Amino acid sequence: MTTSQLQLPVIDVHALRHGSAAQRQAVAAQLGLACETHGFFYITGHGIDPDLIDAVFAASRAFFDLPEARKNALDKRHSPCNRGYEPLRAQTLEAGAPPDLKESFYIGAEVPADDARVLAGRFNTGPNQWPGELQDFASTTQAYYQAVYALGADLVRGMALSLQLPADFFEAYLSDAAATLRLLHYPTQPGNPAPGEKGCGAHTDFGGLTLLLQDDLGGLQVWDRQHQGWIDAPPVAGSFVVNIGDLFARWTNDRYVSTLHRVINRSGQRRYSVPFFFTGNPLHEVRCIPTCLGEGEAPRYPATTVEDHQRACYRRTYATAAA
């Protein structure tokens, strides 16, 4: 069942970077309401160059058009930090469903193998794998990574304001923060799919915030708890779709909700999307935020670190899939 008449909020976040204190607080109030209800919202006024967005989609299409042998040579199984290619049906995000009908390419900050963080075994930290035959692929995706990384940090500061905290409350979490850019390709859904087969099974995201670019084909759906149905989240020109991940839900004692979502590619065409997962400083401690506890209420989760949380999530979703 879908409840397509329901819509996710659209929030202009321009003031988070360029507005007065009162204007930033007004945006933060909208963020807080969206995070408490759906945990999903669109953002406009983000300042990311449309030409850079177009270039990232072009780079993604070029990569997934490469021969299978060349893509497989960059399989992320060859990377100790989960960078590179992930073939079709390598991940199962919805328990009990068939593996996801998608292929992807993982990119992170370029960290040399001899960096102290890599030598210390920091999770998902290290050098990328690059398709050398694609001119400008690395420079384009790294430029996009840096631009959306800065936007993600601004959103996190807005989240602090939304929780009645100082804007710099999360600065230690933002310092040396980890993040992952993932290029996704969804082939056309077969005419006779396996029972329950989807482009991406119903799941919640692992980390802090996800900033998603969609192409113009649609297919993303978000679970609406109030009406117990799926909301279509169609593309909105010039926007990102943003959602709360499990880490921020845990940090806020579930005041901010990490919501199930899925992708079903019924377009009859190849679908592309580009999620950016803002994870945070791997060593930062995540302990229930005091303003998220009501009188007499106890934290629902023990303290953890960003890295330990991420490792647990990866173990869960790759338990029956290729690493």
PDB file of C-alpha atoms in Angstrom:
ATOM      1  CA  MET A   1       0.000   0.000   0.000  1.00  0.00           C
ATOM      2  CA  THR A   2       1.225   3.497  -0.786  1.00  0.00           C
ATOM      3  CA  THR A   3      -0.136   6.755   0.586  1.00  0.00           C
ATOM      4  CA  SER A   4       1.021   8.868  -2.334  1.00  0.00           C
ATOM      5  CA  GLN A   5      -1.133  11.847  -1.376  1.00  0.00           C
ATOM      6  CA  LEU A   6       1.125  12.413   1.645  1.00  0.00           C
ATOM      7  CA  GLN A   7       4.246  14.474   0.999  1.00  0.00           C
ATOM      8  CA  LEU A   8       7.568  14.946   2.712  1.00  0.00           C
ATOM      9  CA  PRO A   9       8.439  18.517   3.758  1.00  0.00           C
ATOM     10  CA  VAL A  10      10.656  20.727   1.591  1.00  0.00           C
ATOM     11  CA  ILE A  11      13.032  22.935   3.613  1.00  0.00           C
ATOM     12  CA  ASP A  12      15.092  25.821   2.217  1.00  0.00           C
ATOM     13  CA  VAL A  13      18.384  25.599   4.135  1.00  0.00           C
ATOM     14  CA  HIS A  14      20.094  28.634   2.593  1.00  0.00           C
ATOM     15  CA  ALA A  15      19.966  30.498   5.930  1.00  0.00           C
ATOM     16  CA  LEU A  16      22.053  27.829   7.675  1.00  0.00           C
ATOM     17  CA  ARG A  17      25.056  29.207   5.786  1.00  0.00           C
ATOM     18  CA  HIS A  18      24.102  32.773   5.032  1.00  0.00           C
ATOM     19  CA  GLY A  19      21.313  33.857   7.396  1.00  0.00           C
ATOM     20  CA  SER A  20      21.058  35.646  10.707  1.00  0.00           C
ATOM     21  CA  ALA A  21      20.868  33.793  14.007  1.00  0.00           C
ATOM     22  CA  ALA A  22      17.067  34.125  13.973  1.00  0.00           C
ATOM     23  CA  GLN A  23      16.870  32.807  10.417  1.00  0.00           C
ATOM     24  CA  ARG A  24      19.100  29.835  11.250  1.00  0.00           C
ATOM     25  CA  GLN A  25      16.895  29.049  14.235  1.00  0.00           C
ATOM     26  CA  ALA A  26      13.796  29.160  12.046  1.00  0.00           C
ATOM     27  CA  VAL A  27      15.319  26.633   9.650  1.00  0.00           C
ATOM     28  CA  ALA A  28      16.396  24.491  12.608  1.00  0.00           C
ATOM     29  CA  ALA A  29      12.809  24.406  13.870  1.00  0.00           C
ATOM     30  CA  GLN A  30      11.691  23.003  10.498  1.00  0.00           C
ATOM     31  CA  LEU A  31      14.471  20.419  10.591  1.00  0.00           C
ATOM     32  CA  GLY A  32      13.452  19.340  14.082  1.00  0.00           C
ATOM     33  CA  LEU A  33       9.809  18.868  13.138  1.00  0.00           C
ATOM     34  CA  ALA A  34      10.753  16.838  10.050  1.00  0.00           C
ATOM     35  CA  CYS A  35      13.151  14.673  12.062  1.00  0.00           C
ATOM     36  CA  GLU A  36      10.525  13.950  14.717  1.00  0.00           C
ATOM     37  CA  THR A  37       7.832  12.969  12.206  1.00  0.00           C
ATOM     38  CA  HIS A  38       9.122  11.242   9.064  1.00  0.00           C
ATOM     39  CA  GLY A  39      12.876  11.453   9.605  1.00  0.00           C
ATOM     40  CA  PHE A  40      12.943  12.403   5.894  1.00  0.00           C
ATOM     41  CA  PHE A  41      12.752  15.748   4.102  1.00  0.00           C
ATOM     42  CA  TYR A  42      13.863  17.525   0.962  1.00  0.00           C
ATOM     43  CA  ILE A  43      16.302  20.429   1.091  1.00  0.00           C
ATOM     44  CA  THR A  44      16.663  23.300  -1.368  1.00  0.00           C
ATOM     45  CA  GLY A  45      18.919  26.354  -1.184  1.00  0.00           C
ATOM     46  CA  HIS A  46      21.862  24.030  -0.541  1.00  0.00           C
ATOM     47  CA  GLY A  47      24.346  25.810  -2.785  1.00  0.00           C
ATOM     48  CA  ILE A  48      25.741  22.752  -4.591  1.00  0.00           C
ATOM     49  CA  ASP A  49      26.642  23.668  -8.185  1.00  0.00           C
ATOM     50  CA  PRO A  50      24.145  22.093 -10.659  1.00  0.00           C
ATOM     51  CA  ASP A  51      27.005  21.524 -13.116  1.00  0.00           C
ATOM     52  CA  LEU A  52      28.834  19.469 -10.490  1.00  0.00           C
ATOM     53  CA  ILE A  53      25.682  17.425  -9.904  1.00  0.00           C
ATOM     54  CA  ASP A  54      25.354  16.766 -13.641  1.00  0.00           C
ATOM     55  CA  ALA A  55      29.015  15.772 -13.802  1.00  0.00           C
ATOM     56  CA  VAL A  56      28.608  13.245 -10.989  1.00  0.00           C
ATOM     57  CA  PHE A  57      25.673  11.586 -12.721  1.00  0.00           C
ATOM     58  CA  ALA A  58      27.673  11.476 -15.953  1.00  0.00           C
ATOM     59  CA  ALA A  59      30.614   9.890 -14.133  1.00  0.00           C
ATOM     60  CA  SER A  60      28.296   7.314 -12.570  1.00  0.00           C
ATOM     61  CA  ARG A  61      26.756   6.347 -15.909  1.00  0.00           C
ATOM     62  CA  ALA A  62      30.204   6.070 -17.472  1.00  0.00           C
ATOM     63  CA  PHE A  63      31.428   3.754 -14.727  1.00  0.00           C
ATOM     64  CA  PHE A  64      28.453   1.401 -14.810  1.00  0.00           C
ATOM     65  CA  ASP A  65      28.736   1.216 -18.614  1.00  0.00           C
ATOM     66  CA  LEU A  66      32.225  -0.303 -18.281  1.00  0.00           C
ATOM     67  CA  PRO A  67      32.650  -4.000 -19.131  1.00  0.00           C
ATOM     68  CA  GLU A  68      31.861  -6.359 -16.275  1.00  0.00           C
ATOM     69  CA  ALA A  69      35.451  -7.586 -16.136  1.00  0.00           C
ATOM     70  CA  ARG A  70      36.744  -4.064 -15.621  1.00  0.00           C
ATOM     71  CA  LYS A  71      34.211  -3.283 -12.890  1.00  0.00           C
ATOM     72  CA  ASN A  72      34.953  -6.572 -11.145  1.00  0.00           C
ATOM     73  CA  ALA A  73      38.661  -5.738 -11.141  1.00  0.00           C
ATOM     74  CA  LEU A  74      37.745  -2.890  -8.754  1.00  0.00           C
ATOM     75  CA  ASP A  75      35.572  -5.067  -6.485  1.00  0.00           C
ATOM     76  CA  LYS A  76      35.550  -3.674  -2.963  1.00  0.00           C
ATOM     77  CA  ARG A  77      36.595  -7.093  -1.683  1.00  0.00           C
ATOM     78  CA  HIS A  78      40.074  -6.037  -2.812  1.00  0.00           C
ATOM     79  CA  SER A  79      39.925  -3.005  -0.503  1.00  0.00           C
ATOM     80  CA  PRO A  80      40.469  -3.212   3.270  1.00  0.00           C
ATOM     81  CA  CYS A  81      38.363  -0.056   3.671  1.00  0.00           C
ATOM     82  CA  ASN A  82      35.260  -1.023   1.648  1.00  0.00           C
ATOM     83  CA  ARG A  83      36.057   1.136  -1.395  1.00  0.00           C
ATOM     84  CA  GLY A  84      35.235   0.194  -4.946  1.00  0.00           C
ATOM     85  CA  TYR A  85      32.688  -1.803  -6.885  1.00  0.00           C
ATOM     86  CA  GLU A  86      29.853  -3.865  -5.439  1.00  0.00           C
ATOM     87  CA  PRO A  87      28.146  -6.148  -7.984  1.00  0.00           C
ATOM     88  CA  LEU A  88      24.461  -6.771  -8.471  1.00  0.00           C
ATOM     89  CA  ARG A  89      22.766  -8.663  -5.650  1.00  0.00           C
ATOM     90  CA  ALA A  90      25.768  -8.377  -3.321  1.00  0.00           C
ATOM     91  CA  GLN A  91      23.808  -6.782  -0.465  1.00  0.00           C
ATOM     92  CA  THR A  92      20.560  -7.803   1.230  1.00  0.00           C
ATOM     93  CA  LEU A  93      19.089  -4.848   3.107  1.00  0.00           C
ATOM     94  CA  GLU A  94      15.650  -6.337   3.797  1.00  0.00           C
ATOM     95  CA  ALA A  95      15.696  -9.470   5.942  1.00  0.00           C
ATOM     96  CA  GLY A  96      13.963 -12.379   4.244  1.00  0.00           C
ATOM     97  CA  ALA A  97      13.884 -10.698   0.826  1.00  0.00           C
ATOM     98  CA  PRO A  98      16.031 -11.584  -2.197  1.00  0.00           C
ATOM     99  CA  PRO A  99      19.322  -9.681  -2.586  1.00  0.00           C
ATOM    100  CA  ASP A 100      18.994  -6.104  -3.841  1.00  0.00           C
ATOM    101  CA  LEU A 101      18.833  -5.548  -7.605  1.00  0.00           C
ATOM    102  CA  LYS A 102      21.456  -2.803  -7.681  1.00  0.00           C
ATOM    103  CA  GLU A 103      25.181  -2.341  -8.256  1.00  0.00           C
ATOM    104  CA  SER A 104      27.267   0.360  -6.651  1.00  0.00           C
ATOM    105  CA  PHE A 105      30.638   2.035  -6.312  1.00  0.00           C
ATOM    106  CA  TYR A 106      31.943   3.247  -2.933  1.00  0.00           C
ATOM    107  CA  ILE A 107      34.147   6.336  -2.582  1.00  0.00           C
ATOM    108  CA  GLY A 108      35.539   8.048   0.500  1.00  0.00           C
ATOM    109  CA  ALA A 109      38.108  10.655   1.384  1.00  0.00           C
ATOM    110  CA  GLU A 110      41.436   9.795  -0.228  1.00  0.00           C
ATOM    111  CA  VAL A 111      43.597   8.655   2.723  1.00  0.00           C
ATOM    112  CA  PRO A 112      47.050   7.178   1.919  1.00  0.00           C
ATOM    113  CA  ALA A 113      47.785   3.640   3.058  1.00  0.00           C
ATOM    114  CA  ASP A 114      50.598   4.880   5.316  1.00  0.00           C
ATOM    115  CA  ASP A 115      48.388   7.419   7.118  1.00  0.00           C
ATOM    116  CA  ALA A 116      48.262   6.936  10.896  1.00  0.00           C
ATOM    117  CA  ARG A 117      44.481   6.422  10.777  1.00  0.00           C
ATOM    118  CA  VAL A 118      44.829   3.599   8.261  1.00  0.00           C
ATOM    119  CA  LEU A 119      47.679   1.983  10.197  1.00  0.00           C
ATOM    120  CA  ALA A 120      45.490   2.147  13.327  1.00  0.00           C
ATOM    121  CA  GLY A 121      42.733   0.236  11.515  1.00  0.00           C
ATOM    122  CA  ARG A 122      40.095   2.955  11.489  1.00  0.00           C
ATOM    123  CA  PHE A 123      36.925   1.565   9.894  1.00  0.00           C
ATOM    124  CA  ASN A 124      36.284   2.517   6.227  1.00  0.00           C
ATOM    125  CA  THR A 125      39.428   4.677   6.120  1.00  0.00           C
ATOM    126  CA  GLY A 126      42.040   4.371   3.398  1.00  0.00           C
ATOM    127  CA  PRO A 127      42.782   4.832  -0.300  1.00  0.00           C
ATOM    128  CA  ASN A 128      40.128   4.596  -2.993  1.00  0.00           C
ATOM    129  CA  GLN A 129      40.131   2.335  -6.026  1.00  0.00           C
ATOM    130  CA  TRP A 130      39.797   4.310  -9.260  1.00  0.00           C
ATOM    131  CA  PRO A 131      38.838   3.370 -12.840  1.00  0.00           C
ATOM    132  CA  GLY A 132      41.903   4.837 -14.501  1.00  0.00           C
ATOM    133  CA  GLU A 133      40.389   4.715 -17.995  1.00  0.00           C
ATOM    134  CA  LEU A 134      37.680   7.245 -17.047  1.00  0.00           C
ATOM    135  CA  GLN A 135      39.224  10.683 -17.331  1.00  0.00           C
ATOM    136  CA  ASP A 136      38.086  13.097 -14.597  1.00  0.00           C
ATOM    137  CA  PHE A 137      36.165  10.379 -12.689  1.00  0.00           C
ATOM    138  CA  ALA A 138      38.290  10.735  -9.564  1.00  0.00           C
ATOM    139  CA  SER A 139      38.496  14.535  -9.657  1.00  0.00           C
ATOM    140  CA  THR A 140      34.754  14.921 -10.266  1.00  0.00           C
ATOM    141  CA  THR A 141      33.662  12.573  -7.506  1.00  0.00           C
ATOM    142  CA  GLN A 142      36.179  13.986  -5.027  1.00  0.00           C
ATOM    143  CA  ALA A 143      35.022  17.565  -5.765  1.00  0.00           C
ATOM    144  CA  TYR A 144      31.441  16.460  -5.192  1.00  0.00           C
ATOM    145  CA  TYR A 145      32.445  14.632  -2.006  1.00  0.00           C
ATOM    146  CA  GLN A 146      34.011  17.790  -0.573  1.00  0.00           C
ATOM    147  CA  ALA A 147      31.036  19.991  -1.500  1.00  0.00           C
ATOM    148  CA  VAL A 148      28.428  17.686   0.052  1.00  0.00           C
ATOM    149  CA  TYR A 149      30.654  17.017   3.065  1.00  0.00           C
ATOM    150  CA  ALA A 150      30.558  20.750   3.854  1.00  0.00           C
ATOM    151  CA  LEU A 151      26.797  20.814   3.361  1.00  0.00           C
ATOM    152  CA  GLY A 152      26.390  17.817   5.665  1.00  0.00           C
ATOM    153  CA  ALA A 153      28.402  19.569   8.386  1.00  0.00           C
ATOM    154  CA  ASP A 154      26.145  22.628   8.109  1.00  0.00           C
ATOM    155  CA  LEU A 155      23.075  20.412   8.454  1.00  0.00           C
ATOM    156  CA  VAL A 156      24.531  18.769  11.563  1.00  0.00           C
ATOM    157  CA  ARG A 157      25.021  22.230  13.099  1.00  0.00           C
ATOM    158  CA  GLY A 158      21.414  22.982  12.232  1.00  0.00           C
ATOM    159  CA  MET A 159      20.425  19.758  13.974  1.00  0.00           C
ATOM    160  CA  ALA A 160      22.166  20.998  17.112  1.00  0.00           C
ATOM    161  CA  LEU A 161      20.043  24.148  17.063  1.00  0.00           C
ATOM    162  CA  SER A 162      16.929  22.050  16.485  1.00  0.00           C
ATOM    163  CA  LEU A 163      17.685  20.181  19.738  1.00  0.00           C
ATOM    164  CA  GLN A 164      18.037  23.424  21.728  1.00  0.00           C
ATOM    165  CA  LEU A 165      21.808  22.992  21.813  1.00  0.00           C
ATOM    166  CA  PRO A 166      24.615  25.401  20.880  1.00  0.00           C
ATOM    167  CA  ALA A 167      25.405  25.335  17.153  1.00  0.00           C
ATOM    168  CA  ASP A 168      28.879  23.965  17.940  1.00  0.00           C
ATOM    169  CA  PHE A 169      27.638  21.097  20.116  1.00  0.00           C
ATOM    170  CA  PHE A 170      28.652  18.493  17.503  1.00  0.00           C
ATOM    171  CA  GLU A 171      32.026  20.011  16.585  1.00  0.00           C
ATOM    172  CA  ALA A 172      34.028  17.097  18.026  1.00  0.00           C
ATOM    173  CA  TYR A 173      31.834  14.697  16.051  1.00  0.00           C
ATOM    174  CA  LEU A 174      32.440  16.788  12.920  1.00  0.00           C
ATOM    175  CA  SER A 175      36.196  16.940  13.417  1.00  0.00           C
ATOM    176  CA  ASP A 176      37.920  14.514  11.041  1.00  0.00           C
ATOM    177  CA  ALA A 177      34.491  13.067  10.226  1.00  0.00           C
ATOM    178  CA  ALA A 178      34.179  10.010   8.023  1.00  0.00           C
ATOM    179  CA  ALA A 179      31.715   9.896   5.150  1.00  0.00           C
ATOM    180  CA  THR A 180      30.966   7.672   2.170  1.00  0.00           C
ATOM    181  CA  LEU A 181      29.814   8.573  -1.324  1.00  0.00           C
ATOM    182  CA  ARG A 182      28.026   5.761  -3.116  1.00  0.00           C
ATOM    183  CA  LEU A 183      27.141   5.698  -6.799  1.00  0.00           C
ATOM    184  CA  LEU A 184      24.128   3.459  -7.430  1.00  0.00           C
ATOM    185  CA  HIS A 185      22.725   1.904 -10.582  1.00  0.00           C
ATOM    186  CA  TYR A 186      19.381   0.099 -10.642  1.00  0.00           C
ATOM    187  CA  PRO A 187      18.812  -1.965 -13.804  1.00  0.00           C
ATOM    188  CA  THR A 188      15.317  -2.269 -15.167  1.00  0.00           C
ATOM    189  CA  GLN A 189      13.210  -4.534 -12.993  1.00  0.00           C
ATOM    190  CA  PRO A 190      12.712  -7.890 -14.761  1.00  0.00           C
ATOM    191  CA  GLY A 191       9.254  -8.789 -15.979  1.00  0.00           C
ATOM    192  CA  ASN A 192       9.178 -11.829 -13.702  1.00  0.00           C
ATOM    193  CA  PRO A 193      11.017 -10.729 -10.539  1.00  0.00           C
ATOM    194  CA  ALA A 194      11.609 -13.107  -7.677  1.00  0.00           C
ATOM    195  CA  PRO A 195       8.985 -12.759  -4.925  1.00  0.00           C
ATOM    196  CA  GLY A 196       9.819  -9.688  -2.871  1.00  0.00           C
ATOM    197  CA  GLU A 197      12.659  -8.599  -5.179  1.00  0.00           C
ATOM    198  CA  LYS A 198      13.343  -4.858  -5.140  1.00  0.00           C
ATOM    199  CA  GLY A 199      16.015  -2.506  -6.324  1.00  0.00           C
ATOM    200  CA  CYS A 200      16.773  -1.816  -2.682  1.00  0.00           C
ATOM    201  CA  GLY A 201      15.002  -3.606   0.154  1.00  0.00           C
ATOM    202  CA  ALA A 202      13.349  -1.838   3.065  1.00  0.00           C
ATOM    203  CA  HIS A 203      16.010  -0.634   5.498  1.00  0.00           C
ATOM    204  CA  THR A 204      17.193   2.205   7.676  1.00  0.00           C
ATOM    205  CA  ASP A 205      20.545   3.921   7.117  1.00  0.00           C
ATOM    206  CA  PHE A 206      23.427   3.332   9.498  1.00  0.00           C
ATOM    207  CA  GLY A 207      24.996   6.689  10.228  1.00  0.00           C
ATOM    208  CA  GLY A 208      24.213  10.295  11.030  1.00  0.00           C
ATOM    209  CA  LEU A 209      22.671  11.887   7.942  1.00  0.00           C
ATOM    210  CA  THR A 210      22.170  10.771   4.351  1.00  0.00           C
ATOM    211  CA  LEU A 211      22.029  13.320   1.524  1.00  0.00           C
ATOM    212  CA  LEU A 212      20.578  11.727  -1.605  1.00  0.00           C
ATOM    213  CA  LEU A 213      20.557  12.810  -5.235  1.00  0.00           C
ATOM    214  CA  GLN A 214      17.937  11.126  -7.405  1.00  0.00           C
ATOM    215  CA  ASP A 215      17.642  11.095 -11.168  1.00  0.00           C
ATOM    216  CA  ASP A 216      14.243  11.972 -12.653  1.00  0.00           C
ATOM    217  CA  LEU A 217      12.755   8.455 -12.704  1.00  0.00           C
ATOM    218  CA  GLY A 218      11.526   8.066  -9.110  1.00  0.00           C
ATOM    219  CA  GLY A 219      11.249   4.817  -7.186  1.00  0.00           C
ATOM    220  CA  LEU A 220      12.145   5.881  -3.629  1.00  0.00           C
ATOM    221  CA  GLN A 221       9.497   5.148  -1.009  1.00  0.00           C
ATOM    222  CA  VAL A 222       9.457   6.057   2.690  1.00  0.00           C
ATOM    223  CA  TRP A 223       7.468   4.316   5.415  1.00  0.00           C
ATOM    224  CA  ASP A 224       4.858   6.498   7.102  1.00  0.00           C
ATOM    225  CA  ARG A 225       4.345   5.302  10.669  1.00  0.00           C
ATOM    226  CA  GLN A 226       1.172   7.275  11.285  1.00  0.00           C
ATOM    227  CA  HIS A 227      -0.724   5.927   8.273  1.00  0.00           C
ATOM    228  CA  GLN A 228       1.116   2.587   8.064  1.00  0.00           C
ATOM    229  CA  GLY A 229       1.882   2.902   4.382  1.00  0.00           C
ATOM    230  CA  TRP A 230       4.584   3.815   1.900  1.00  0.00           C
ATOM    231  CA  ILE A 231       5.012   7.434   0.797  1.00  0.00           C
ATOM    232  CA  ASP A 232       6.422   8.051  -2.661  1.00  0.00           C
ATOM    233  CA  ALA A 233       9.399  10.424  -2.549  1.00  0.00           C
ATOM    234  CA  PRO A 234       9.568  11.564  -6.179  1.00  0.00           C
ATOM    235  CA  PRO A 235      12.409  13.694  -7.527  1.00  0.00           C
ATOM    236  CA  VAL A 236      12.112  17.421  -6.792  1.00  0.00           C
ATOM    237  CA  ALA A 237      14.219  19.499  -9.153  1.00  0.00           C
ATOM    238  CA  GLY A 238      17.239  21.122  -7.507  1.00  0.00           C
ATOM    239  CA  SER A 239      16.819  19.284  -4.211  1.00  0.00           C
ATOM    240  CA  PHE A 240      18.417  16.618  -2.076  1.00  0.00           C
ATOM    241  CA  VAL A 241      16.455  14.098  -0.058  1.00  0.00           C
ATOM    242  CA  VAL A 242      17.871  14.018   3.487  1.00  0.00           C
ATOM    243  CA  ASN A 243      17.176  11.418   6.144  1.00  0.00           C
ATOM    244  CA  ILE A 244      18.220  10.601   9.682  1.00  0.00           C
ATOM    245  CA  GLY A 245      20.251   7.447  10.173  1.00  0.00           C
ATOM    246  CA  ASP A 246      20.323   4.989  13.060  1.00  0.00           C
ATOM    247  CA  LEU A 247      23.222   6.795  14.742  1.00  0.00           C
ATOM    248  CA  PHE A 248      21.335  10.069  15.183  1.00  0.00           C
ATOM    249  CA  ALA A 249      18.184   8.237  16.245  1.00  0.00           C
ATOM    250  CA  ARG A 250      20.203   6.488  18.931  1.00  0.00           C
ATOM    251  CA  TRP A 251      21.890   9.737  19.974  1.00  0.00           C
ATOM    252  CA  THR A 252      18.506  11.454  20.416  1.00  0.00           C
ATOM    253  CA  ASN A 253      16.938   8.512  22.264  1.00  0.00           C
ATOM    254  CA  ASP A 254      14.678   7.981  19.218  1.00  0.00           C
ATOM    255  CA  ARG A 255      13.260  11.494  19.442  1.00  0.00           C
ATOM    256  CA  TYR A 256      14.517  11.829  15.867  1.00  0.00           C
ATOM    257  CA  VAL A 257      13.442   8.822  13.841  1.00  0.00           C
ATOM    258  CA  SER A 258      15.438   6.637  11.480  1.00  0.00           C
ATOM    259  CA  THR A 259      12.816   5.534   8.998  1.00  0.00           C
ATOM    260  CA  LEU A 260      12.445   2.525   6.738  1.00  0.00           C
ATOM    261  CA  HIS A 261      12.777   3.245   3.033  1.00  0.00           C
ATOM    262  CA  ARG A 262      13.132   1.219  -0.149  1.00  0.00           C
ATOM    263  CA  VAL A 263      13.531   1.540  -3.912  1.00  0.00           C
ATOM    264  CA  ILE A 264      11.390  -0.166  -6.550  1.00  0.00           C
ATOM    265  CA  ASN A 265      12.419   0.706 -10.102  1.00  0.00           C
ATOM    266  CA  ARG A 266       9.191   0.432 -12.092  1.00  0.00           C
ATOM    267  CA  SER A 267      10.285   3.009 -14.673  1.00  0.00           C
ATOM    268  CA  GLY A 268      11.333   0.488 -17.301  1.00  0.00           C
ATOM    269  CA  GLN A 269      14.640   2.374 -17.523  1.00  0.00           C
ATOM    270  CA  ARG A 270      18.017   2.270 -15.785  1.00  0.00           C
ATOM    271  CA  ARG A 271      17.844   4.337 -12.602  1.00  0.00           C
ATOM    272  CA  TYR A 272      20.754   6.185 -10.976  1.00  0.00           C
ATOM    273  CA  SER A 273      21.080   7.772  -7.553  1.00  0.00           C
ATOM    274  CA  VAL A 274      23.929   9.148  -5.447  1.00  0.00           C
ATOM    275  CA  PRO A 275      23.633   8.870  -1.657  1.00  0.00           C
ATOM    276  CA  PHE A 276      26.197  10.570   0.568  1.00  0.00           C
ATOM    277  CA  PHE A 277      26.430   9.031   4.033  1.00  0.00           C
ATOM    278  CA  PHE A 278      27.739  11.481   6.642  1.00  0.00           C
ATOM    279  CA  THR A 279      29.075   9.233   9.381  1.00  0.00           C
ATOM    280  CA  GLY A 280      31.187  11.372  11.746  1.00  0.00           C
ATOM    281  CA  ASN A 281      34.430  11.033  13.663  1.00  0.00           C
ATOM    282  CA  PRO A 282      34.952   7.276  14.118  1.00  0.00           C
ATOM    283  CA  LEU A 283      36.253   7.626  17.699  1.00  0.00           C
ATOM    284  CA  HIS A 284      33.561  10.021  18.896  1.00  0.00           C
ATOM    285  CA  GLU A 285      31.426   8.760  21.768  1.00  0.00           C
ATOM    286  CA  VAL A 286      27.683   8.647  21.170  1.00  0.00           C
ATOM    287  CA  ARG A 287      25.793   9.019  24.425  1.00  0.00           C
ATOM    288  CA  CYS A 288      22.153  10.090  24.829  1.00  0.00           C
ATOM    289  CA  ILE A 289      21.851  13.876  24.444  1.00  0.00           C
ATOM    290  CA  PRO A 290      20.528  15.356  27.714  1.00  0.00           C
ATOM    291  CA  THR A 291      17.897  17.531  25.993  1.00  0.00           C
ATOM    292  CA  CYS A 292      16.388  14.367  24.496  1.00  0.00           C
ATOM    293  CA  LEU A 293      15.516  12.881  27.895  1.00  0.00           C
ATOM    294  CA  GLY A 294      12.171  13.671  29.465  1.00  0.00           C
ATOM    295  CA  GLU A 295      11.722  13.879  33.211  1.00  0.00           C
ATOM    296  CA  GLY A 296      12.322  10.434  34.703  1.00  0.00           C
ATOM    297  CA  GLU A 297      13.265   8.973  31.322  1.00  0.00           C
ATOM    298  CA  ALA A 298      16.359   6.778  30.924  1.00  0.00           C
ATOM    299  CA  PRO A 299      18.565   6.346  27.842  1.00  0.00           C
ATOM    300  CA  ARG A 300      17.366   3.503  25.635  1.00  0.00           C
ATOM    301  CA  TYR A 301      20.860   2.633  24.404  1.00  0.00           C
ATOM    302  CA  PRO A 302      24.267   2.271  26.040  1.00  0.00           C
ATOM    303  CA  ALA A 303      27.056   4.605  25.004  1.00  0.00           C
ATOM    304  CA  THR A 304      29.073   3.549  21.955  1.00  0.00           C
ATOM    305  CA  THR A 305      31.425   5.066  19.421  1.00  0.00           C
ATOM    306  CA  VAL A 306      30.646   5.988  15.837  1.00  0.00           C
ATOM    307  CA  GLU A 307      33.031   3.279  14.635  1.00  0.00           C
ATOM    308  CA  ASP A 308      31.623   0.511  16.837  1.00  0.00           C
ATOM    309  CA  HIS A 309      28.107   1.412  15.743  1.00  0.00           C
ATOM    310  CA  GLN A 310      29.112   1.265  12.062  1.00  0.00           C
ATOM    311  CA  ARG A 311      30.873  -2.079  12.430  1.00  0.00           C
ATOM    312  CA  ALA A 312      27.779  -3.600  14.035  1.00  0.00           C
ATOM    313  CA  CYS A 313      25.551  -2.319  11.220  1.00  0.00           C
ATOM    314  CA  TYR A 314      27.851  -3.694   8.511  1.00  0.00           C
ATOM    315  CA  ARG A 315      27.971  -7.097  10.180  1.00  0.00           C
ATOM    316  CA  ARG A 316      24.180  -7.191  10.229  1.00  0.00           C
ATOM    317  CA  THR A 317      23.486  -6.291   6.587  1.00  0.00           C
ATOM    318  CA  TYR A 318      26.340  -8.204   5.011  1.00  0.00           C
ATOM    319  CA  ALA A 319      25.769 -11.360   7.060  1.00  0.00           C
ATOM    320  CA  THR A 320      24.296 -13.171   4.056  1.00  0.00           C
ATOM    321  CA  ALA A 321      25.796 -11.083   1.249  1.00  0.00           C
ATOM    322  CA  ALA A 322      29.148 -10.672  -0.411  1.00  0.00           C
ATOM    323  CA  ALA A 323      31.490  -8.391   1.481  1.00  0.00           C
TER     324      ALA A 323
END
